[in-house]
Coordinates of C-alpha atoms and ligand atoms in Angstrom, one line a residue:
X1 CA 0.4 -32.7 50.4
X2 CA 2.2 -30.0 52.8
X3 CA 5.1 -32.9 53.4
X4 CA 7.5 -33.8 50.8
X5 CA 6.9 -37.7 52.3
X6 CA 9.1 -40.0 50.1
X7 CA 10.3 -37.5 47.9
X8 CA 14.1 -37.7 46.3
X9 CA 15.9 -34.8 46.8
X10 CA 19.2 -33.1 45.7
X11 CA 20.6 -29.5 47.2
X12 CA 24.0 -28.4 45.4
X13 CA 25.6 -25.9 47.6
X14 CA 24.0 -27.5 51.1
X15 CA 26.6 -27.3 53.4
X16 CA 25.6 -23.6 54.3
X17 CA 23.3 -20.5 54.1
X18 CA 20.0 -20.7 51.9
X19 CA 21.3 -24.4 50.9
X20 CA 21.9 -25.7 54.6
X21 CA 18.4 -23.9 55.2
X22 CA 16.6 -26.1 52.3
X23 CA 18.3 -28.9 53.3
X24 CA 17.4 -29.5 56.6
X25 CA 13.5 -27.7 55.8
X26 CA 12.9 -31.1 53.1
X27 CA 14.1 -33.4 55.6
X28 CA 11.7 -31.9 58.5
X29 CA 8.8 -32.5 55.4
X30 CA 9.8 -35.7 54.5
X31 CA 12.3 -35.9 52.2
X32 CA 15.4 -37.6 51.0
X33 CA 18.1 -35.8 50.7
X34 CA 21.5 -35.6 49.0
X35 CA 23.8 -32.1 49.0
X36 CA 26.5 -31.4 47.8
X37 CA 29.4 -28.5 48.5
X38 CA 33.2 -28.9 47.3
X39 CA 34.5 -28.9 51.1
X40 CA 34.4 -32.8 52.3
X41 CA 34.9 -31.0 56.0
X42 CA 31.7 -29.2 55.7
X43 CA 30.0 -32.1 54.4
X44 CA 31.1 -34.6 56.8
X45 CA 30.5 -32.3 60.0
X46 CA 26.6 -31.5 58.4
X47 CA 26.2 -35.7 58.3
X48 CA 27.1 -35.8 62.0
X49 CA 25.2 -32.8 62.8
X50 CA 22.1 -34.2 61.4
X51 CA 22.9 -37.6 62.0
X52 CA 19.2 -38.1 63.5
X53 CA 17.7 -38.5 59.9
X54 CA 20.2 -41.3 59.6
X55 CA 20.1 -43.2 56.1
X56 CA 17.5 -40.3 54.5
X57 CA 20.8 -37.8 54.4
X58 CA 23.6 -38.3 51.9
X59 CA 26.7 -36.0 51.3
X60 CA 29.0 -35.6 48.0
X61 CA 31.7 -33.7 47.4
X62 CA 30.6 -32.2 43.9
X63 CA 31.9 -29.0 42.2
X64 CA 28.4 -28.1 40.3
X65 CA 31.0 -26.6 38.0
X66 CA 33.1 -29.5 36.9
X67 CA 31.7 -32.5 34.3
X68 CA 32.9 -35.4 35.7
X69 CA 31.2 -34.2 39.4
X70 CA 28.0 -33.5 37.8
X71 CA 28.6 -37.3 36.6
X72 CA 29.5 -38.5 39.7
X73 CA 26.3 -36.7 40.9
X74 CA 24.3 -38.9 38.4
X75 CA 25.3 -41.7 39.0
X76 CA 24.7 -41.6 42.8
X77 CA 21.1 -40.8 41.9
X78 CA 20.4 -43.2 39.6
X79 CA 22.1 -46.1 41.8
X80 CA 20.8 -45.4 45.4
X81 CA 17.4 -43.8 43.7
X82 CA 16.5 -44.6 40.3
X83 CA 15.0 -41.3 39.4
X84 CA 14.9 -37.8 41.2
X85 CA 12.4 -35.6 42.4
X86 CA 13.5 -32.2 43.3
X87 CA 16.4 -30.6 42.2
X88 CA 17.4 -27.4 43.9
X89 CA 20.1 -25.5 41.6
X90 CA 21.7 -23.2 45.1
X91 CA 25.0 -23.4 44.4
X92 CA 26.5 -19.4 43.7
X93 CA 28.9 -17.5 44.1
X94 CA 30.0 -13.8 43.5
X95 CA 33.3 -11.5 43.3
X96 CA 32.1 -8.0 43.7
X97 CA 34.0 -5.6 41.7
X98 CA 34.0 -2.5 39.2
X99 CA 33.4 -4.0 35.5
X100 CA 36.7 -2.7 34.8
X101 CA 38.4 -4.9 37.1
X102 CA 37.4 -7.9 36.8
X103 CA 40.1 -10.7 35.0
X104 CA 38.3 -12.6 32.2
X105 CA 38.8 -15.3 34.4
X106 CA 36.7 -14.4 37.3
X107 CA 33.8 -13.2 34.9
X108 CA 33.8 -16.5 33.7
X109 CA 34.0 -17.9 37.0
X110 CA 31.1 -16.2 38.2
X111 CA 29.1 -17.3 34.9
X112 CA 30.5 -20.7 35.0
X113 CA 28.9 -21.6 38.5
X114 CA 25.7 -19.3 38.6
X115 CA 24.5 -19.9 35.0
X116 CA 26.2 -22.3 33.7
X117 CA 26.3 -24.7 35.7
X118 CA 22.6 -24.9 36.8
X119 CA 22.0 -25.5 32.8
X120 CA 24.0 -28.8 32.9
X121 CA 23.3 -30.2 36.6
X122 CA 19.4 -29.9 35.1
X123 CA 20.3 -31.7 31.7
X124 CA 22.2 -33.9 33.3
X125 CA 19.7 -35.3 35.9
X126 CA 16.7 -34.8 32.9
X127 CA 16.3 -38.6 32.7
X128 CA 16.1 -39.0 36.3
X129 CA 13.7 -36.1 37.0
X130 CA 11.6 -37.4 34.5
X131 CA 10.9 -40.8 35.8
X132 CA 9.8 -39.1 39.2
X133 CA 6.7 -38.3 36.7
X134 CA 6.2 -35.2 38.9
X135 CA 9.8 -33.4 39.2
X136 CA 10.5 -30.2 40.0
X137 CA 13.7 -27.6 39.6
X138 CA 13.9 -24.8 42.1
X139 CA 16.8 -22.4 41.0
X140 CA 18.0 -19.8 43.5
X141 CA 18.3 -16.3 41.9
X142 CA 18.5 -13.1 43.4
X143 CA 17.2 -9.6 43.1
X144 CA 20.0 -8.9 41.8
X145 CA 18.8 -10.4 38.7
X146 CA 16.5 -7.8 37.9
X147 CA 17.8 -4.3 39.2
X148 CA 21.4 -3.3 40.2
X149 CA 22.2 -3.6 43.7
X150 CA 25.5 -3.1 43.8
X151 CA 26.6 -6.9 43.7
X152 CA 28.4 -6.5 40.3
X153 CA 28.0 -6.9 37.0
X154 CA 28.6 -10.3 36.4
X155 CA 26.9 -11.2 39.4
X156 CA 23.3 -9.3 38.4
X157 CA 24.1 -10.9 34.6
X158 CA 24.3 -14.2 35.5
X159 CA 21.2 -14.3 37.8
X160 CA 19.5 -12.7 35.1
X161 CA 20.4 -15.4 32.7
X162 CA 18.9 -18.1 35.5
X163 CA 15.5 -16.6 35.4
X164 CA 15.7 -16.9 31.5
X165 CA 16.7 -20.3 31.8
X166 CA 14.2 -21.0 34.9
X167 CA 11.1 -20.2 31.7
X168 CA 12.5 -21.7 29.0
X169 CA 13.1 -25.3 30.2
X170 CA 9.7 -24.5 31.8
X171 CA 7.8 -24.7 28.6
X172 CA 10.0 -27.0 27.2
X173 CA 10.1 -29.6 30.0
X174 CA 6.4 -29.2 30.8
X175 CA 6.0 -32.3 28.3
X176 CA 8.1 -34.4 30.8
X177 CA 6.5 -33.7 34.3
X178 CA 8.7 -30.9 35.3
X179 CA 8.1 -27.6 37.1
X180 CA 11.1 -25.6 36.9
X181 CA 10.6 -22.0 39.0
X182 CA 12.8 -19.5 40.9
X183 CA 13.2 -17.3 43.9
X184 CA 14.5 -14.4 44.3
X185 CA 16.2 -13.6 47.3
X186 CA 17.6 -10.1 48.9
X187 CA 19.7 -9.7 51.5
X188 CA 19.4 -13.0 53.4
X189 CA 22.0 -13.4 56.6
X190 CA 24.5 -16.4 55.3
X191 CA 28.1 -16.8 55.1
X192 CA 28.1 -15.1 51.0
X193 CA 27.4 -12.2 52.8
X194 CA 28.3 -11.8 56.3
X195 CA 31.1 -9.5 55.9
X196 CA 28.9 -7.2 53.7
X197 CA 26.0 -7.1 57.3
X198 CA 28.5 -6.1 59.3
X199 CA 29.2 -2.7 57.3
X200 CA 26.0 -0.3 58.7
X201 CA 27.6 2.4 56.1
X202 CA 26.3 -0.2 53.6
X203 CA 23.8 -1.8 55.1
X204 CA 21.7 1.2 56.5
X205 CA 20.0 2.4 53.2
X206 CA 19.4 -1.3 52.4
X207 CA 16.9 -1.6 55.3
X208 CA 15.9 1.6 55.2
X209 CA 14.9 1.0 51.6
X210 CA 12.9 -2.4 52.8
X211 CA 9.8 -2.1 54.0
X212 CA 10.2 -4.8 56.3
X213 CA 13.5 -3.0 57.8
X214 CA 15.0 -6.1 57.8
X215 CA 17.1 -8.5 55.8
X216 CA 16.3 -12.2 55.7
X217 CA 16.9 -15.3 57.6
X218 CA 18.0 -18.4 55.6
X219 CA 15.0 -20.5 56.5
X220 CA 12.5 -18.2 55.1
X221 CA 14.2 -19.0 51.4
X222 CA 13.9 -22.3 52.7
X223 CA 10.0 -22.6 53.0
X224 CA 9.5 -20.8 49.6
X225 CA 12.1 -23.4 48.0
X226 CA 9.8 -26.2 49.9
X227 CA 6.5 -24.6 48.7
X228 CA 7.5 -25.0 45.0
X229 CA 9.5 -28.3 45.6
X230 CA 5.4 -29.6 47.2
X231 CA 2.8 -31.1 44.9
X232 CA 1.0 -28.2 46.3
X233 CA 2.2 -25.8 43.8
X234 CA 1.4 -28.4 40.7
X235 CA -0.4 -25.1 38.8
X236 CA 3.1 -23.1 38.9
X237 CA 5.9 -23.4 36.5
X238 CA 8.2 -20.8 35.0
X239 CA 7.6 -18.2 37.6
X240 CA 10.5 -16.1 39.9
X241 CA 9.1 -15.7 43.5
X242 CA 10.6 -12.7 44.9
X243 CA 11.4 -12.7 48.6
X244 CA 13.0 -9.2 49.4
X245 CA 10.7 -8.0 52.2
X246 CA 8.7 -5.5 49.8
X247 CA 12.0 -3.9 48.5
X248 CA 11.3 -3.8 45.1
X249 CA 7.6 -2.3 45.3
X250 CA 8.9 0.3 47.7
X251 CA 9.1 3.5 45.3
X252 CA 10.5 6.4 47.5
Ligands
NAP301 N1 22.7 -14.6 50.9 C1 22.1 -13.7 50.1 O1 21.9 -12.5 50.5 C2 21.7 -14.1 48.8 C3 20.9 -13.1 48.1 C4 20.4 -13.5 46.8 C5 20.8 -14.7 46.2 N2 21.5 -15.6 46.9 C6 21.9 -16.8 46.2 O2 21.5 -17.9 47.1 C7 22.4 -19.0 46.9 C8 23.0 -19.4 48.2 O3 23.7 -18.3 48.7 P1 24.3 -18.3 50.2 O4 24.2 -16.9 50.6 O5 23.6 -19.4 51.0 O6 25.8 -18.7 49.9 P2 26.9 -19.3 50.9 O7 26.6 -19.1 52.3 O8 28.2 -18.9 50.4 O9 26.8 -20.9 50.6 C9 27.1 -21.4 49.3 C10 27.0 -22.9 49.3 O10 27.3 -23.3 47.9 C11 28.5 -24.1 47.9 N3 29.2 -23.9 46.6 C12 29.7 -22.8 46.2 N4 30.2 -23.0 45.0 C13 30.0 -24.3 44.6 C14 30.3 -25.1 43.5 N5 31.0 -24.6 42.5 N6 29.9 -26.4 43.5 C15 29.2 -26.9 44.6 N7 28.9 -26.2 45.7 C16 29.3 -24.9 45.7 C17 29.3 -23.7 49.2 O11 30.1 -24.7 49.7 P3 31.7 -24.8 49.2 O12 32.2 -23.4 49.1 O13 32.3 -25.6 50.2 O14 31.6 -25.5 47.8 C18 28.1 -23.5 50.1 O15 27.6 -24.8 50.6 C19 23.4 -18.5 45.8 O16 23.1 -18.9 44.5 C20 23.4 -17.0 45.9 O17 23.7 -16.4 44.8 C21 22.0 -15.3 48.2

């Protein structure tokens, strides 16, 4: 069970980072795999890239933020599969501000795609994840869901509000043969923040505050994203995994 051998698979947000990273860990398990981004460019130059897994990757162009996508979305799935079994909700962004200075608009922005939309890409695909008989929903959080780490408000709120979301459809789609859990990444090296790794004024008393004096690389969110996506975690649903190399637990 450490492959994820005929196993359907969508990644929204898979044309980069922590989402390219899952992407190309389920098809090295196994996996079928459809991702999504809202850049046909991106998407077409990750099918030729990975060209060697031939019919087993698909690209959409999808925003996960827009109805008639997440439709389009559907009905890809339900043609060329019939059911699902893994959804990854990856797809974030953030617009790092002072509270103050943020429009209405980009609040709502930030909400719309980071809570939001995971909520209705996982009702949406319900039906299908429930005929795979043993689905599972892997939403990406971030630390920043549960302390302030300078991200922004909005940012922090909305993560917050996934991990909410990531137990209560736990419990309530338990019923149906779904798992829905989380991880929790810190600073991970992607293109979100590769402007923000490049400032050591900023970045300095991040490391130093991380026991592993270190930020992440993409693929290790990858195999913790794999791990829960596996049959071999069939005992865990409704948790956060927190991958922020001992940050949190580090007191001083
Ligand atoms: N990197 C970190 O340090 C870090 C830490 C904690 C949590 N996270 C979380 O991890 C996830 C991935 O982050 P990342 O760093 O890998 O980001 P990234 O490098 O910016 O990649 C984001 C991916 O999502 C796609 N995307 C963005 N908005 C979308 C939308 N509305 N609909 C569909 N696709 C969309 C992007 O493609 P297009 O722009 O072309 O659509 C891209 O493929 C996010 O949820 C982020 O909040 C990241």
């Amino acid at each position: 069970m450490w492959n994820l051998n005929n196993k359907y698979a969508l990644v929204t947000g898979g044309t980069k980072g922590i989402g390219k990273a899952a992407v190309l860990e389920f098809l090295e398990l196994g996996a079928e795999v459809l991702f999504t981004s809202r850049t046909q460019k991106d998407i077409d130059l990750m099918v030729e890239e990975l060209k060697q897994y031939d019919n087993k990757i698909h690209g959409l162009v999808a925003d996960v933020a827009v109805t008639n996508d997440r439709q389009k979305v559907h009905n890809f799935i339900e043609k060329q599969w019939g059911k699902l079994d893994i959804l990854v909700n990856n797809a974030g962004i953030n617009i790092r501000k002072k509270a103050n200075d943020y429009s209405e608009e980009e609040f709502r922005k930030v909400m719309e795609i980071n809570l939001n939309a995971p909520f209705e890409v996982s009702r949406k695909l319900h039906s299908l994840l429930q005929k795979s008989g043993s689905a599972k929903i892997v939403n990406v959080a971030s630390s920043a869901a549960m302390q302030d780490v300078g991200t922004g408000t909005p940012y922090a709120m909305s993560k917050a509000g996934l991990l909410q979301q990531t137990r209560s459809l736990a419990v309530e789609w338990a019923a149906d043969g779904i798992r829905v859990n989380a991880v929790s990444p810190w600073f991970t090296v992607t293109p979100l923040t590769k402007g923000l790794l490049s400032e050591s004024e900023r970045m300095d008393p991040i490391i130093k505050r991380t026991p592993l004096k270190r930020v992440a690389e993409a693929r290790e969110m990858a195999s913790i994203i794999a791990f829960l996506a596996m049959d071999k975690s069939s005992y865990i649903t409704g948790q956060n995994i927190v991958a922020d190399g001992g940050m949190s637990i580090n007191a001083i």
